């Protein structure tokens, strides 16, 4: 797993949310050690001017704590030195709980819930894509041979009233600290699309290659992967250079100018790039990220199917443009080229909406294939573990043993 300056920022942010849970727990228990114990009493005496003053002072102290927790550690300084004062406020049990949550990965449950904008709001439980199975594939795509089990795919795209699994387990209630239960969040707003998208003819003199369509799933997968890995929060400009590096590493169509001949090849290239770059697993999981790409390709409704794809490409182009200004001079040209590629795909999508349904079907087919492969590996793994009597194979015995 890569470790960089943004990891320190994320660590500090997680530490703040953990401290907030500690404060809530102490206040609820009436712990006199907590500096914020007067908040509960003040909330019940809002009509008293003196109580309002105490409440204001308590909230100011809480704000100071948040600013300390959100502060990004300076390069060259030990993170523990930055948060030494906050760390000392915790009891031994609370320190042990934080370290356990950090090592197990359960600390991610303390992050505020984020609903990706492509989940939409109020849509049906199941969106049937199989009805378009008879649609013609893009020009360069040869019809795939039908195999057993290749019937029209009907997968739940957006569960209504519940969030898809984010790949991490919730901390058990036995922990001394537990993240505050949050109500279901509204989805993030759909990124803005430019009022006018330039036509393809203004960007290139020759017709677009019939293989351009396969670059779109590759780019969208990188966008979904990187955005969800940052929990949708790129408000800090310092994160943009690393975000752009991540996108260019995962999207070979942007970073390495790869050419793909099928949707499956484009998606597999992204999965392999994530593994090769040793990035953390996408919070949505590999299959969940594929389904997110299908959701974006299908759009909010049939009338404006291209809307989500245009929004994603526009958003990515803007983020790359901001990142370019913060990159070293020798790296700006590469990021600029990726930004221009996103703008080219933006124009292509705007003029080829009819190709998006087929691409979405192919992405969903790859999603189903991936799930089946995972299930097969799981079955084989369980059989081997049963044969071994554990998770690891037994030690090999020598074939020839010398006797005295």
XYZ file of C-alpha atoms in Angstrom:
404
model
C 0.000 0.000 0.000
C 1.364 3.386 -0.906
C 2.025 5.871 1.890
C 2.171 9.547 1.058
C 1.425 12.994 2.426
C -2.318 12.676 1.831
C -2.347 9.535 3.990
C -1.217 11.731 6.879
C -4.101 14.096 6.151
C -6.547 11.191 6.113
C -5.072 9.823 9.358
C -5.550 13.200 11.018
C -9.130 13.462 9.715
C -9.971 9.979 11.022
C -8.390 10.837 14.372
C -10.663 13.868 14.647
C -13.818 11.845 13.996
C -12.666 9.307 16.590
C -12.116 12.121 19.092
C -15.595 13.432 18.335
C -17.007 10.006 19.219
C -14.973 10.059 22.435
C -16.413 13.473 23.327
C -19.970 12.285 22.693
C -19.402 9.167 24.774
C -17.900 11.072 27.674
C -20.655 13.676 27.673
C -23.306 10.970 27.593
C -21.635 9.233 30.532
C -21.155 12.450 32.499
C -17.354 12.012 32.515
C -15.906 14.932 34.436
C -12.574 14.594 32.637
C -14.146 15.824 29.406
C -13.728 19.525 28.760
C -17.081 19.560 26.971
C -19.257 18.168 29.775
C -21.043 21.513 30.145
C -22.542 21.196 26.651
C -25.289 18.789 27.763
C -26.420 21.078 30.576
C -26.298 24.127 28.344
C -28.498 22.537 25.719
C -31.296 22.247 28.275
C -31.002 25.857 29.419
C -30.966 27.840 26.197
C -33.127 30.559 27.710
C -30.498 31.374 30.352
C -27.953 33.965 29.076
C -25.228 32.505 31.261
C -25.921 29.025 29.916
C -25.832 30.292 26.358
C -22.438 31.826 27.093
C -21.138 28.545 28.479
C -22.511 26.716 25.448
C -20.788 29.160 23.110
C -17.486 28.698 24.924
C -17.816 24.920 24.784
C -18.558 24.968 21.070
C -15.565 27.229 20.496
C -13.352 24.720 22.294
C -14.814 21.920 20.187
C -14.108 23.959 17.068
C -10.489 24.431 18.166
C -10.226 20.677 18.625
C -11.565 20.108 15.119
C -9.130 22.596 13.607
C -6.276 20.787 15.314
C -7.570 17.451 14.083
C -8.053 18.695 10.513
C -4.672 20.381 10.295
C -2.473 18.654 7.739
C 0.893 17.702 9.205
C 3.805 19.580 7.717
C 6.300 17.570 5.699
C 9.378 16.630 7.685
C 7.519 16.507 11.038
C 6.409 13.431 12.896
C 2.648 13.005 12.891
C 2.710 12.038 16.554
C 4.266 15.407 17.418
C 1.389 17.179 15.673
C -1.327 15.375 17.630
C 0.592 14.745 20.839
C -1.691 16.989 22.894
C -4.847 15.384 21.531
C -3.467 11.906 21.983
C -2.682 12.533 25.639
C -6.319 13.484 26.271
C -7.356 9.886 25.630
C -7.433 7.208 28.279
C -5.436 4.004 27.878
C -8.577 2.127 26.808
C -9.434 4.796 24.228
C -5.898 4.729 22.813
C -6.045 0.958 22.509
C -9.452 1.193 20.816
C -8.165 3.704 18.271
C -5.110 1.589 17.455
C -7.281 -1.503 17.047
C -9.689 0.296 14.709
C -6.777 1.697 12.710
C -5.022 -1.653 12.279
C -8.230 -3.502 11.370
C -9.440 -0.874 8.908
C -12.681 -0.381 10.850
C -11.694 3.251 11.452
C -13.221 4.003 8.050
C -16.664 3.602 9.613
C -16.117 6.914 11.421
C -16.003 8.835 8.143
C -19.182 10.768 7.342
C -21.399 8.779 4.951
C -21.034 9.762 1.316
C -23.498 8.793 -1.396
C -21.904 8.937 -4.845
C -23.813 11.258 -7.133
C -24.387 8.515 -9.738
C -26.567 6.570 -7.296
C -29.318 9.073 -7.935
C -32.320 9.416 -5.658
C -35.663 7.677 -5.584
C -34.946 5.273 -8.447
C -36.350 1.776 -8.647
C -34.802 -1.202 -6.930
C -33.866 -2.843 -10.205
C -33.005 -1.312 -13.520
C -33.429 -3.823 -16.321
C -30.736 -3.571 -18.940
C -31.565 -6.856 -20.619
C -34.205 -5.268 -22.831
C -31.502 -3.722 -24.948
C -29.649 -6.999 -25.425
C -30.488 -6.994 -29.090
C -28.875 -3.623 -29.683
C -26.028 -3.534 -32.159
C -22.554 -3.294 -30.606
C -20.159 -0.488 -31.560
C -18.695 -0.694 -35.031
C -15.450 -2.383 -34.014
C -17.058 -4.844 -31.605
C -17.582 -8.367 -32.896
C -20.680 -10.075 -31.495
C -19.674 -12.292 -28.600
C -20.602 -15.966 -28.699
C -23.487 -16.918 -26.480
C -22.516 -19.114 -23.591
C -24.641 -20.949 -21.051
C -25.862 -18.519 -18.463
C -25.527 -15.521 -20.771
C -29.207 -14.651 -20.553
C -30.212 -11.009 -20.198
C -28.681 -9.614 -17.040
C -30.947 -8.036 -14.463
C -28.809 -6.671 -11.662
C -29.880 -4.251 -8.942
C -28.135 -1.022 -9.839
C -29.269 1.290 -7.058
C -30.794 -0.074 -3.881
C -33.425 2.344 -2.653
C -33.212 3.300 0.982
C -29.941 1.470 1.541
C -26.340 2.007 0.596
C -24.358 -0.688 -1.208
C -21.661 -2.374 0.855
C -18.534 -0.274 0.973
C -16.176 -3.187 1.470
C -15.544 -2.628 5.158
C -17.227 -4.251 8.126
C -18.820 -2.174 10.833
C -17.047 -2.178 14.193
C -18.607 -4.513 16.711
C -20.626 -2.993 19.516
C -18.193 -4.446 22.030
C -15.759 -1.671 21.173
C -15.601 1.126 23.714
C -16.117 3.596 20.899
C -18.599 3.276 18.052
C -19.318 5.683 15.177
C -22.441 7.742 15.585
C -25.340 6.389 13.549
C -26.019 8.734 10.671
C -29.306 9.109 8.795
C -29.298 8.236 5.137
C -27.496 10.924 3.215
C -28.740 12.628 0.118
C -26.598 11.812 -2.921
C -23.928 14.303 -3.825
C -25.001 16.819 -6.470
C -24.346 15.796 -10.051
C -21.263 17.651 -11.353
C -21.995 20.495 -13.716
C -21.721 20.002 -17.472
C -20.498 22.831 -19.721
C -23.297 24.803 -21.345
C -21.818 24.056 -24.760
C -19.752 21.023 -25.734
C -17.566 21.499 -28.831
C -18.353 19.172 -31.740
C -15.914 16.416 -32.597
C -15.237 18.000 -35.978
C -13.666 20.986 -34.220
C -11.254 18.769 -32.285
C -10.013 16.463 -35.027
C -9.768 16.594 -38.799
C -10.260 12.854 -39.301
C -13.200 10.725 -38.105
C -12.909 9.326 -34.592
C -11.571 5.797 -34.338
C -14.225 3.101 -33.805
C -12.137 1.980 -30.809
C -12.721 5.245 -28.937
C -15.824 3.802 -27.290
C -13.738 1.298 -25.318
C -11.668 4.039 -23.720
C -14.748 5.362 -21.934
C -15.210 2.424 -19.471
C -11.488 2.524 -18.713
C -11.568 6.240 -17.870
C -14.822 6.001 -15.907
C -13.469 3.133 -13.808
C -10.431 5.216 -12.849
C -12.704 8.154 -11.992
C -14.957 5.995 -9.792
C -12.003 4.280 -8.129
C -10.125 7.460 -7.241
C -13.172 9.498 -6.206
C -14.547 6.841 -3.859
C -11.092 6.213 -2.410
C -11.107 9.856 -1.282
C -14.686 9.493 0.004
C -15.773 12.052 -2.596
C -13.924 14.840 -0.762
C -11.381 16.683 -2.912
C -11.949 20.079 -1.346
C -8.279 20.279 -0.333
C -6.166 21.355 -3.303
C -3.181 19.493 -1.859
C -4.921 16.205 -2.681
C -5.386 16.946 -6.384
C -1.859 16.053 -7.608
C -2.054 12.621 -6.009
C -5.628 12.183 -7.249
C -4.515 12.929 -10.806
C -1.572 10.521 -10.518
C -3.959 7.832 -9.335
C -6.381 8.419 -12.214
C -3.592 8.359 -14.789
C -2.149 5.174 -13.286
C -5.481 3.329 -13.337
C -6.737 4.687 -16.681
C -4.279 3.494 -19.291
C -6.270 5.434 -21.886
C -5.194 8.640 -20.120
C -1.791 7.916 -18.625
C -0.271 5.513 -21.146
C -2.417 6.221 -24.237
C -3.448 2.570 -24.375
C -5.802 1.350 -27.082
C -8.438 -1.229 -26.163
C -10.354 -3.542 -28.451
C -13.175 -4.504 -26.099
C -14.920 -3.335 -22.957
C -13.652 -6.370 -21.057
C -10.071 -5.553 -21.998
C -10.509 -1.936 -20.871
C -11.899 -2.940 -17.469
C -9.337 -5.669 -16.879
C -6.567 -3.185 -17.666
C -7.875 -0.928 -14.903
C -8.053 -3.793 -12.398
C -4.514 -4.870 -13.239
C -3.260 -1.287 -12.947
C -4.718 -0.988 -9.437
C -2.913 -4.172 -8.393
C 0.359 -3.201 -10.073
C 0.345 0.254 -8.470
C -0.394 -1.289 -5.047
C -3.293 1.030 -4.372
C -5.822 0.131 -1.669
C -8.911 -1.732 -2.797
C -11.765 0.459 -3.956
C -14.274 1.007 -1.111
C -16.985 -0.196 -3.492
C -15.017 -3.340 -4.282
C -13.948 -4.335 -7.787
C -17.426 -5.519 -8.727
C -19.038 -2.452 -7.157
C -16.786 -0.147 -9.162
C -17.794 -1.954 -12.356
C -21.460 -1.534 -11.479
C -20.833 2.169 -10.847
C -19.444 2.476 -14.373
C -22.607 0.810 -15.703
C -24.755 3.218 -13.685
C -22.946 6.228 -15.125
C -23.264 4.872 -18.663
C -27.008 4.254 -18.225
C -27.613 7.763 -16.900
C -30.495 9.055 -14.839
C -33.141 8.271 -17.445
C -33.426 7.139 -21.030
C -34.139 10.607 -22.389
C -30.870 12.006 -21.040
C -28.811 8.857 -20.826
C -25.582 10.656 -21.659
C -26.035 13.124 -18.789
C -24.094 11.142 -16.173
C -21.248 10.333 -18.565
C -20.965 14.000 -19.527
C -20.995 14.977 -15.845
C -18.260 12.486 -14.919
C -15.983 13.501 -17.796
C -16.548 17.203 -17.119
C -15.793 16.737 -13.427
C -12.641 14.756 -14.155
C -11.429 17.318 -16.703
C -11.875 20.140 -14.177
C -10.036 18.227 -11.451
C -7.154 17.448 -13.796
C -7.022 21.092 -14.838
C -6.708 22.199 -11.205
C -4.146 19.488 -10.483
C -1.986 20.541 -13.435
C -1.383 23.949 -11.854
C -0.047 22.268 -8.709
C 2.152 19.694 -10.454
C 5.895 20.037 -11.128
C 6.651 21.554 -14.523
C 7.938 18.287 -15.980
C 4.652 16.496 -15.167
C 2.199 19.130 -16.346
C 2.264 18.060 -19.994
C 1.130 14.532 -19.108
C -1.753 15.820 -16.997
C -2.672 18.352 -19.678
C -2.844 15.552 -22.257
C -5.154 13.557 -19.983
C -7.394 16.594 -19.541
C -7.628 17.077 -23.313
C -8.467 13.381 -23.704
C -11.362 13.783 -21.266
C -12.614 16.753 -23.275
C -12.378 14.676 -26.472
C -14.406 11.865 -24.873
C -16.875 14.493 -23.682
C -17.529 15.530 -27.281
C -17.677 11.902 -28.412
C -20.285 10.992 -25.765
C -22.337 14.059 -26.641
C -22.659 12.840 -30.234
C -22.855 9.073 -29.608
C -25.449 8.592 -26.894
C -26.831 5.529 -28.688
C -23.579 3.622 -27.978
C -23.811 4.019 -24.215
C -26.475 1.357 -23.637
C -24.378 -1.308 -25.349
C -21.314 -0.270 -23.372
C -23.336 -0.459 -20.146
C -24.522 -3.965 -21.042
C -20.967 -5.068 -21.729
C -19.774 -3.596 -18.429
C -22.576 -5.387 -16.616
C -21.682 -8.638 -18.359
C -18.091 -8.216 -17.165
C -19.432 -7.497 -13.686
C -21.321 -10.795 -13.712
C -18.265 -12.660 -15.019
C -16.146 -11.159 -12.258
C -18.618 -12.233 -9.566
C -18.735 -15.775 -10.937
C -14.930 -15.957 -10.943
C -14.795 -14.741 -7.348
C -17.325 -17.399 -6.311
C -15.319 -20.132 -8.044
C -12.125 -19.041 -6.305
C -13.960 -18.983 -2.983
C -15.228 -22.544 -3.484
C -11.749 -23.828 -4.379
C -10.217 -21.979 -1.434
C -12.681 -23.511 1.019
C -12.032 -27.006 -0.372
C -8.270 -26.564 -0.029
C -8.590 -25.234 3.519
C -10.781 -28.189 4.422
C -8.193 -30.561 2.977
C -5.330 -28.757 4.739
C -7.196 -28.458 8.006
C -6.498 -24.743 8.123
C -5.883 -21.656 6.050
C -2.270 -22.600 5.257
C -1.008 -25.819 3.637
C 0.886 -28.202 5.910
C 4.671 -28.098 5.905
C 6.250 -30.226 3.196
C 7.821 -33.451 4.384
C 11.147 -34.563 2.868
C 10.747 -37.193 0.157
C 13.925 -38.992 1.246
C 14.936 -39.211 4.878
C 18.397 -40.417 5.819
C 18.321 -43.029 8.570
C 21.155 -43.595 11.026
